[in-house]
mmCIF file of C-alpha atoms in Angstrom:
data_model
loop_
_atom_site.group_PDB
_atom_site.id
_atom_site.type_symbol
_atom_site.label_atom_id
_atom_site.label_comp_id
_atom_site.label_asym_id
_atom_site.label_seq_id
_atom_site.Cartn_x
_atom_site.Cartn_y
_atom_site.Cartn_z
ATOM 1 C CA UNK G 310 43.367 -123.968 -4.647
ATOM 2 C CA UNK G 311 41.835 -123.305 -1.223
ATOM 3 C CA UNK G 312 41.540 -119.656 -0.121
ATOM 4 C CA UNK G 313 40.666 -118.256 3.315
ATOM 5 C CA UNK G 314 40.232 -114.790 4.732
ATOM 6 C CA UNK G 315 38.139 -113.059 7.369
ATOM 7 C CA UNK G 316 36.666 -109.689 8.209
ATOM 8 C CA UNK G 317 36.281 -108.328 11.725
ATOM 9 C CA UNK G 318 32.807 -107.112 12.724
ATOM 10 C CA UNK G 319 34.268 -104.333 14.845
ATOM 11 C CA UNK G 320 32.383 -101.664 12.908
ATOM 12 C CA UNK G 321 30.911 -100.910 9.501
ATOM 13 C CA UNK G 322 33.093 -102.175 6.593
ATOM 14 C CA UNK G 323 35.079 -99.357 5.002
ATOM 15 C CA UNK G 324 37.044 -98.765 1.813
ATOM 16 C CA UNK G 325 40.178 -100.272 3.350
ATOM 17 C CA UNK G 326 38.277 -103.491 4.094
ATOM 18 C CA UNK G 327 36.722 -103.559 0.644
ATOM 19 C CA UNK G 328 39.751 -102.872 -1.558
ATOM 20 C CA UNK G 329 42.237 -104.583 0.757
ATOM 21 C CA UNK G 330 40.354 -107.824 1.426
ATOM 22 C CA UNK G 331 36.752 -108.043 0.221
ATOM 23 C CA UNK G 332 37.261 -107.225 -3.463
ATOM 24 C CA UNK G 333 40.290 -109.538 -3.880
ATOM 25 C CA UNK G 334 38.422 -112.286 -2.026
ATOM 26 C CA UNK G 335 35.433 -111.990 -4.357
ATOM 27 C CA UNK G 336 37.735 -112.000 -7.392
ATOM 28 C CA UNK G 337 39.295 -115.278 -6.214
ATOM 29 C CA UNK G 338 35.810 -116.727 -5.780
ATOM 30 C CA UNK G 339 35.008 -115.869 -9.392
ATOM 31 C CA UNK G 340 38.206 -117.576 -10.571
ATOM 32 C CA UNK G 341 36.873 -120.877 -9.297
ATOM 33 C CA UNK G 342 39.054 -121.241 -6.220
ATOM 34 C CA UNK G 343 37.664 -123.074 -3.184
ATOM 35 C CA UNK G 344 37.016 -120.118 -0.895
ATOM 36 C CA UNK G 345 36.396 -120.006 2.854
ATOM 37 C CA UNK G 346 35.455 -116.548 4.151
ATOM 38 C CA UNK G 347 34.455 -115.866 7.752
ATOM 39 C CA UNK G 348 33.209 -113.109 10.026
ATOM 40 C CA UNK G 349 35.863 -112.907 12.751
ATOM 41 C CA UNK G 350 33.583 -112.364 15.733
ATOM 42 C CA UNK G 351 36.027 -113.974 18.203
ATOM 43 C CA UNK G 352 38.732 -111.535 17.106
ATOM 44 C CA UNK G 353 36.352 -108.595 17.348
ATOM 45 C CA UNK G 354 35.951 -109.213 21.079
ATOM 46 C CA UNK G 355 39.405 -107.743 21.651
ATOM 47 C CA UNK G 356 37.847 -104.337 20.957
ATOM 48 C CA UNK G 357 34.042 -104.800 21.015
ATOM 49 C CA UNK G 358 32.702 -105.951 24.383
ATOM 50 C CA UNK G 359 29.110 -104.807 24.069
ATOM 51 C CA UNK G 360 26.966 -107.853 23.242
ATOM 52 C CA UNK G 361 24.208 -105.981 21.407
ATOM 53 C CA UNK G 362 26.728 -103.998 19.377
ATOM 54 C CA UNK G 363 28.658 -107.142 18.460
ATOM 55 C CA UNK G 364 25.499 -108.940 17.307
ATOM 56 C CA UNK G 365 24.545 -105.921 15.203
ATOM 57 C CA UNK G 366 28.037 -105.691 13.708
ATOM 58 C CA UNK G 367 28.058 -109.395 12.811
ATOM 59 C CA UNK G 368 24.764 -109.087 10.977
ATOM 60 C CA UNK G 369 25.930 -105.953 9.202
ATOM 61 C CA UNK G 370 29.210 -107.559 8.128
ATOM 62 C CA UNK G 371 27.296 -110.505 6.651
ATOM 63 C CA UNK G 372 24.899 -108.271 4.724
ATOM 64 C CA UNK G 373 27.661 -105.977 3.488
ATOM 65 C CA UNK G 374 29.931 -108.798 2.291
ATOM 66 C CA UNK G 375 27.070 -110.451 0.415
ATOM 67 C CA UNK G 376 26.040 -107.092 -1.037
ATOM 68 C CA UNK G 377 29.586 -106.585 -2.332
ATOM 69 C CA UNK G 378 29.380 -109.802 -4.337
ATOM 70 C CA UNK G 379 30.167 -112.730 -2.075
ATOM 71 C CA UNK G 380 28.218 -115.776 -3.282
ATOM 72 C CA UNK G 381 27.185 -118.384 -0.706
ATOM 73 C CA UNK G 382 27.004 -121.012 -3.433
ATOM 74 C CA UNK G 383 30.530 -120.379 -4.692
ATOM 75 C CA UNK G 384 32.137 -119.706 -1.287
ATOM 76 C CA UNK G 385 31.900 -121.111 2.233
ATOM 77 C CA UNK G 386 30.763 -118.072 4.240
ATOM 78 C CA UNK G 387 30.432 -118.458 8.000
ATOM 79 C CA UNK G 388 30.690 -116.939 11.470
ATOM 80 C CA UNK G 389 33.966 -117.793 13.170
ATOM 81 C CA UNK G 390 32.194 -118.574 16.443
ATOM 82 C CA UNK G 391 30.063 -121.250 14.742
ATOM 83 C CA UNK G 392 33.227 -123.371 14.496
ATOM 84 C CA UNK G 393 34.525 -123.503 18.101
ATOM 85 C CA UNK G 394 37.008 -126.189 17.040
ATOM 86 C CA UNK G 395 39.293 -123.325 16.057
ATOM 87 C CA UNK G 396 40.121 -122.850 19.755
ATOM 88 C CA UNK G 397 41.299 -126.419 20.119
ATOM 89 C CA UNK G 398 43.734 -126.002 17.243
ATOM 90 C CA UNK G 399 44.799 -122.617 18.650
ATOM 91 C CA UNK G 400 45.755 -124.387 21.895
ATOM 92 C CA UNK G 401 47.915 -126.953 20.124
ATOM 93 C CA UNK G 402 49.622 -124.150 18.202
ATOM 94 C CA UNK G 403 50.104 -122.052 21.330
ATOM 95 C CA UNK G 404 52.138 -124.828 22.954
ATOM 96 C CA UNK G 405 54.621 -124.498 20.093
ATOM 97 C CA UNK G 406 54.557 -120.703 19.759
ATOM 98 C CA UNK G 407 57.632 -118.889 21.132
ATOM 99 C CA UNK G 408 56.816 -115.791 23.180
ATOM 100 C CA UNK G 409 59.288 -113.819 21.111
ATOM 101 C CA UNK G 410 57.269 -114.497 17.961
ATOM 102 C CA UNK G 411 54.238 -112.774 19.477
ATOM 103 C CA UNK G 412 56.288 -109.992 21.045
ATOM 104 C CA UNK G 413 57.567 -109.042 17.592
ATOM 105 C CA UNK G 414 54.066 -108.673 16.115
ATOM 106 C CA UNK G 415 53.651 -104.996 15.243
ATOM 107 C CA UNK G 416 49.846 -105.035 15.291
ATOM 108 C CA UNK G 417 49.721 -105.575 19.068
ATOM 109 C CA UNK G 418 52.272 -102.850 19.784
ATOM 110 C CA UNK G 419 50.597 -100.460 17.374
ATOM 111 C CA UNK G 420 47.131 -100.931 18.872
ATOM 112 C CA UNK G 421 48.371 -100.547 22.437
ATOM 113 C CA UNK G 422 50.245 -97.392 21.411
ATOM 114 C CA UNK G 423 46.970 -96.056 19.993
ATOM 115 C CA UNK G 424 45.240 -96.521 23.345
ATOM 116 C CA UNK G 425 43.602 -99.948 23.044
ATOM 117 C CA UNK G 426 43.762 -101.710 26.407
ATOM 118 C CA UNK G 427 46.273 -104.574 26.321
ATOM 119 C CA UNK G 428 44.887 -108.041 27.022
ATOM 120 C CA UNK G 429 45.891 -111.655 26.578
ATOM 121 C CA UNK G 430 43.383 -111.907 23.721
ATOM 122 C CA UNK G 431 44.968 -108.982 21.895
ATOM 123 C CA UNK G 432 48.463 -110.381 22.485
ATOM 124 C CA UNK G 433 47.536 -113.939 21.417
ATOM 125 C CA UNK G 434 45.488 -112.757 18.435
ATOM 126 C CA UNK G 435 48.055 -114.084 15.900
ATOM 127 C CA UNK G 436 47.783 -117.638 17.292
ATOM 128 C CA UNK G 437 44.009 -117.678 16.883
ATOM 129 C CA UNK G 438 44.410 -116.196 13.411
ATOM 130 C CA UNK G 439 46.902 -118.937 12.592
ATOM 131 C CA UNK G 440 44.332 -121.507 13.732
ATOM 132 C CA UNK G 441 41.709 -119.850 11.511
ATOM 133 C CA UNK G 442 44.008 -120.307 8.541
ATOM 134 C CA UNK G 443 45.413 -123.757 9.277
ATOM 135 C CA UNK G 444 42.137 -125.368 10.332
ATOM 136 C CA UNK G 445 40.928 -125.315 6.714
ATOM 137 C CA UNK G 446 44.238 -126.219 5.018
ATOM 138 C CA UNK G 447 44.244 -122.767 3.415
ATOM 139 C CA UNK G 448 46.760 -122.279 0.633
ATOM 140 C CA UNK G 449 46.083 -118.608 -0.199
ATOM 141 C CA UNK G 450 45.196 -115.901 2.330
ATOM 142 C CA UNK G 451 44.151 -112.537 0.812
ATOM 143 C CA UNK G 452 45.007 -109.858 3.391
ATOM 144 C CA UNK G 453 45.988 -106.231 3.633
ATOM 145 C CA UNK G 454 49.686 -105.458 3.922
ATOM 146 C CA UNK G 455 49.278 -104.805 7.654
ATOM 147 C CA UNK G 456 48.136 -108.412 8.185
ATOM 148 C CA UNK G 457 50.968 -110.036 6.238
ATOM 149 C CA UNK G 458 52.986 -110.572 9.415
ATOM 150 C CA UNK G 459 50.142 -112.595 10.922
ATOM 151 C CA UNK G 460 50.118 -114.912 7.917
ATOM 152 C CA UNK G 461 53.847 -115.291 8.402
ATOM 153 C CA UNK G 462 53.155 -116.333 12.004
ATOM 154 C CA UNK G 463 50.723 -118.948 10.696
ATOM 155 C CA UNK G 464 53.415 -120.210 8.328
ATOM 156 C CA UNK G 465 55.957 -120.415 11.163
ATOM 157 C CA UNK G 466 53.560 -122.323 13.404
ATOM 158 C CA UNK G 467 52.553 -124.727 10.633
ATOM 159 C CA UNK G 468 56.216 -125.480 9.953
ATOM 160 C CA UNK G 469 56.929 -125.977 13.667
ATOM 161 C CA UNK G 470 53.933 -128.292 14.013
ATOM 162 C CA UNK G 471 54.892 -130.315 10.957
ATOM 163 C CA UNK G 472 58.501 -130.543 12.092
ATOM 164 C CA UNK G 473 57.372 -131.920 15.464
ATOM 165 C CA UNK G 474 54.433 -134.107 14.486
ATOM 166 C CA UNK G 475 54.762 -134.882 10.776
ATOM 167 C CA UNK G 476 53.358 -133.361 7.597
ATOM 168 C CA UNK G 477 49.878 -132.490 8.901
ATOM 169 C CA UNK G 478 49.199 -128.785 8.305
ATOM 170 C CA UNK G 479 49.238 -126.857 5.016
ATOM 171 C CA UNK G 480 51.696 -123.948 4.910
ATOM 172 C CA UNK G 481 49.785 -120.890 3.583
ATOM 173 C CA UNK G 482 50.853 -117.995 1.366
ATOM 174 C CA UNK G 483 49.589 -114.382 1.707
ATOM 175 C CA UNK G 484 47.920 -112.763 -1.310
ATOM 176 C CA UNK G 485 48.381 -108.982 -1.320
ATOM 177 C CA UNK G 486 47.400 -106.468 -4.006
ATOM 178 C CA UNK G 487 50.320 -104.066 -4.128
ATOM 179 C CA UNK G 488 48.199 -101.190 -5.424
ATOM 180 C CA UNK G 489 45.825 -101.275 -2.442
ATOM 181 C CA UNK G 490 47.929 -103.121 0.119
ATOM 182 C CA UNK G 491 47.422 -100.379 2.704
ATOM 183 C CA UNK G 492 44.754 -97.846 1.785
ATOM 184 C CA UNK G 493 45.196 -94.462 3.506
ATOM 185 C CA UNK G 494 42.456 -93.097 5.714
ATOM 186 C CA UNK G 495 40.970 -89.628 5.760
ATOM 187 C CA UNK G 496 43.913 -88.331 7.813
ATOM 188 C CA UNK G 497 46.690 -90.012 5.838
ATOM 189 C CA UNK G 498 47.329 -92.874 8.274
ATOM 190 C CA UNK G 499 46.344 -96.442 7.388
ATOM 191 C CA UNK G 500 42.556 -96.622 7.099
ATOM 192 C CA UNK G 501 41.468 -98.338 10.300
ATOM 193 C CA UNK G 502 38.515 -98.332 12.665
ATOM 194 C CA UNK G 503 41.070 -98.062 15.479
ATOM 195 C CA UNK G 504 42.141 -94.652 14.143
ATOM 196 C CA UNK G 505 38.624 -93.344 13.482
ATOM 197 C CA UNK G 506 39.643 -92.300 9.957
ATOM 198 C CA UNK G 507 37.546 -94.648 7.829
ATOM 199 C CA UNK G 508 35.190 -94.087 4.902
ATOM 200 C CA UNK G 509 32.389 -96.616 5.338
ATOM 201 C CA UNK G 510 31.148 -97.949 2.015
ATOM 202 C CA UNK G 511 27.416 -97.913 2.819
ATOM 203 C CA UNK G 512 27.027 -94.558 4.542
ATOM 204 C CA UNK G 513 23.994 -92.441 3.583
ATOM 205 C CA UNK G 514 24.767 -90.011 0.786
ATOM 206 C CA UNK G 515 25.129 -86.869 2.924
ATOM 207 C CA UNK G 516 27.421 -88.556 5.450
ATOM 208 C CA UNK G 517 29.460 -90.168 2.675
ATOM 209 C CA UNK G 518 30.006 -86.786 1.005
ATOM 210 C CA UNK G 519 30.798 -85.092 4.319
ATOM 211 C CA UNK G 520 33.527 -87.633 5.080
ATOM 212 C CA UNK G 521 35.104 -87.206 1.667
ATOM 213 C CA UNK G 522 35.060 -83.456 2.126
ATOM 214 C CA UNK G 523 37.010 -83.970 5.380
ATOM 215 C CA UNK G 524 39.937 -85.706 3.626
ATOM 216 C CA UNK G 525 43.229 -84.132 4.661
ATOM 217 C CA UNK G 526 44.781 -81.913 1.974
ATOM 218 C CA UNK G 527 47.432 -79.204 1.863
ATOM 219 C CA UNK G 528 47.020 -75.432 1.499
ATOM 220 C CA UNK G 529 47.909 -75.095 -2.194
ATOM 221 C CA UNK G 530 45.984 -72.110 -3.652
ATOM 222 C CA UNK G 531 43.108 -72.825 -6.030
ATOM 223 C CA UNK G 532 44.916 -71.432 -9.069
ATOM 224 C CA UNK G 533 48.088 -73.501 -8.568
ATOM 225 C CA UNK G 534 48.699 -77.145 -9.632
ATOM 226 C CA UNK G 535 48.168 -79.567 -6.776
ATOM 227 C CA UNK G 536 50.861 -82.080 -5.772
ATOM 228 C CA UNK G 537 49.910 -85.596 -6.886
ATOM 229 C CA UNK G 538 52.706 -87.502 -5.154
ATOM 230 C CA UNK G 539 51.264 -89.057 -1.987
ATOM 231 C CA UNK G 540 47.831 -87.501 -2.587
ATOM 232 C CA UNK G 541 45.082 -89.116 -0.511
ATOM 233 C CA UNK G 542 42.535 -88.134 -3.151
ATOM 234 C CA UNK G 543 44.434 -89.965 -5.869
ATOM 235 C CA UNK G 544 45.116 -93.005 -3.696
ATOM 236 C CA UNK G 545 41.397 -93.450 -3.069
ATOM 237 C CA UNK G 546 40.541 -92.826 -6.725
ATOM 238 C CA UNK G 547 43.187 -95.271 -7.957
ATOM 239 C CA UNK G 548 41.942 -97.988 -5.581
ATOM 240 C CA UNK G 549 38.679 -98.328 -7.509
ATOM 241 C CA UNK G 550 40.463 -99.394 -10.672
ATOM 242 C CA UNK G 551 38.381 -96.824 -12.571
ATOM 243 C CA UNK G 552 41.324 -95.555 -14.602
ATOM 244 C CA UNK G 553 39.403 -92.908 -16.542
ATOM 245 C CA UNK G 554 38.004 -91.217 -13.447
ATOM 246 C CA UNK G 555 41.328 -91.344 -11.591
ATOM 247 C CA UNK G 556 43.133 -89.930 -14.621
ATOM 248 C CA UNK G 557 40.671 -87.035 -14.809
ATOM 249 C CA UNK G 558 41.216 -86.137 -11.164
ATOM 250 C CA UNK G 559 44.990 -86.316 -11.644
ATOM 251 C CA UNK G 560 44.809 -84.113 -14.737
ATOM 252 C CA UNK G 561 42.679 -81.500 -12.965
ATOM 253 C CA UNK G 562 45.135 -81.475 -10.060
ATOM 254 C CA UNK G 563 48.109 -81.004 -12.366
ATOM 255 C CA UNK G 564 46.509 -78.256 -14.423
ATOM 256 C CA UNK G 565 45.661 -75.936 -11.547
ATOM 257 C CA UNK G 566 42.615 -73.713 -11.363
ATOM 258 C CA UNK G 567 40.621 -76.338 -9.485
ATOM 259 C CA UNK G 568 40.182 -76.208 -5.712
ATOM 260 C CA UNK G 569 40.280 -79.198 -3.402
ATOM 261 C CA UNK G 570 36.561 -78.851 -2.771
ATOM 262 C CA UNK G 571 35.829 -79.488 -6.457
ATOM 263 C CA UNK G 572 38.324 -82.366 -6.577
ATOM 264 C CA UNK G 573 36.710 -83.970 -3.539
ATOM 265 C CA UNK G 574 33.307 -83.619 -5.179
ATOM 266 C CA UNK G 575 34.683 -85.482 -8.212
ATOM 267 C CA UNK G 576 35.971 -88.237 -5.940
ATOM 268 C CA UNK G 577 32.622 -88.411 -4.156
ATOM 269 C CA UNK G 578 30.723 -88.870 -7.439
ATOM 270 C CA UNK G 579 33.216 -91.488 -8.593
ATOM 271 C CA UNK G 580 32.946 -93.571 -5.406
ATOM 272 C CA UNK G 581 29.188 -93.080 -5.039
ATOM 273 C CA UNK G 582 28.624 -94.430 -8.560
ATOM 274 C CA UNK G 583 31.091 -97.276 -8.001
ATOM 275 C CA UNK G 584 29.151 -98.646 -5.025
ATOM 276 C CA UNK G 585 25.659 -97.979 -6.436
ATOM 277 C CA UNK G 586 24.929 -101.613 -7.513
ATOM 278 C CA UNK G 587 26.100 -102.853 -4.123
ATOM 279 C CA UNK G 588 23.799 -100.428 -2.301
ATOM 280 C CA UNK G 589 20.861 -101.851 -4.261
ATOM 281 C CA UNK G 590 21.806 -105.422 -3.337
ATOM 282 C CA UNK G 591 22.242 -104.402 0.268
ATOM 283 C CA UNK G 592 18.731 -102.977 0.482
ATOM 284 C CA UNK G 593 17.320 -106.287 -0.791
ATOM 285 C CA UNK G 594 19.373 -108.331 1.687
ATOM 286 C CA UNK G 595 18.502 -106.093 4.611
ATOM 287 C CA UNK G 596 14.819 -106.678 3.916
ATOM 288 C CA UNK G 597 15.298 -110.476 3.960
ATOM 289 C CA UNK G 598 17.380 -111.432 7.031
ATOM 290 C CA UNK G 599 16.293 -115.074 6.740
ATOM 291 C CA UNK G 600 18.159 -115.344 3.452
ATOM 292 C CA UNK G 601 21.329 -114.020 5.068
ATOM 293 C CA UNK G 602 20.976 -116.510 7.914
ATOM 294 C CA UNK G 603 20.438 -119.350 5.447
ATOM 295 C CA UNK G 604 23.701 -118.525 3.670
ATOM 296 C CA UNK G 605 25.617 -118.389 6.959
ATOM 297 C CA UNK G 606 24.128 -121.609 8.337
ATOM 298 C CA UNK G 607 24.950 -123.496 5.160
ATOM 299 C CA UNK G 608 28.503 -122.173 5.210
ATOM 300 C CA UNK G 609 28.929 -123.054 8.872
ATOM 301 C CA UNK G 610 27.919 -126.673 8.290
ATOM 302 C CA UNK G 611 30.482 -126.983 5.507
ATOM 303 C CA UNK G 612 33.204 -125.181 7.475
ATOM 304 C CA UNK G 613 32.676 -127.330 10.551
ATOM 305 C CA UNK G 614 32.872 -130.523 8.522
ATOM 306 C CA UNK G 615 36.280 -129.467 7.200
ATOM 307 C CA UNK G 616 37.410 -128.378 10.677
ATOM 308 C CA UNK G 617 36.554 -131.748 12.194
ATOM 309 C CA UNK G 618 38.462 -133.576 9.472
ATOM 310 C CA UNK G 619 41.532 -131.473 10.236
ATOM 311 C CA UNK G 620 41.262 -131.940 13.987
ATOM 312 C CA UNK G 621 40.886 -135.705 13.674
ATOM 313 C CA UNK G 622 44.302 -135.756 12.009
ATOM 314 C CA UNK G 623 45.798 -133.195 14.416
ATOM 315 C CA UNK G 624 44.617 -135.052 17.523
ATOM 316 C CA UNK G 625 46.082 -138.282 16.278
ATOM 317 C CA UNK G 626 49.360 -136.521 15.510
ATOM 318 C CA UNK G 627 49.724 -134.918 18.950
ATOM 319 C CA UNK G 628 48.545 -138.001 20.839
ATOM 320 C CA UNK G 629 45.135 -137.025 22.274
ATOM 321 C CA UNK G 630 41.788 -138.697 21.664
#
């Protein structure tokens, strides 16, 4: 089974990235699936237009993903921009893409409503994402719930292409973990860099604790039981899969006599311990950038070979050289 997913280098990876995409992607890798994972640097240009910042973010995304458990031997890990063939496929798909399909995409409308400047790149983002997926004949696409619609666009475009030109492209399926499909941010909205409400997984200890202490809570008195339904604290604790720690926080909330400050400290310790092995791996990778580059270069060679195979078939189907 071939799997593909990507992560945008638009800022430091956060808990939403990790539990929504990175952790499921690594789990699929360990199951023996054929995995293609990329750093979506073309997509990031819709919001990051500072060259030095983008380069830094790309390098950080590579280090962080590898630190979290991605294995360059088991997976094809690459920079999106190292395979420019994706734009050629995006063009073929764009000639079949109805405007209404893009106009219905909630991500564009949501980002514009949040103040991101509208652009053709932001509007056409789903077509390029479809090309990312279809270029590698991806069968499974692990994404957060908010990206499911974009996978559906890829499915629609693959079906339209195949209906017009023959059975050429693989129709993908989204893979979504229901328990962490959309992880809430520090303010209760979806955790997103666009909303400035993220908890970055590799923050220094003091900054990590400070962010957890800023999590939005209600004004329930210390002595009273705290509501657990819809609790941001519990949602973040549950996402780790550390049932014992999450159960303890829930019990302390239900019993009363424990303030939110103490509960947040418990969550901090739980998350800090959870990511401890990854922080150690990250330090080693950060000290050896040549190793990171070696993994990416190897992945890019393999990804480009697959991309060219796909495009040879696509070109023949549409009637160009």
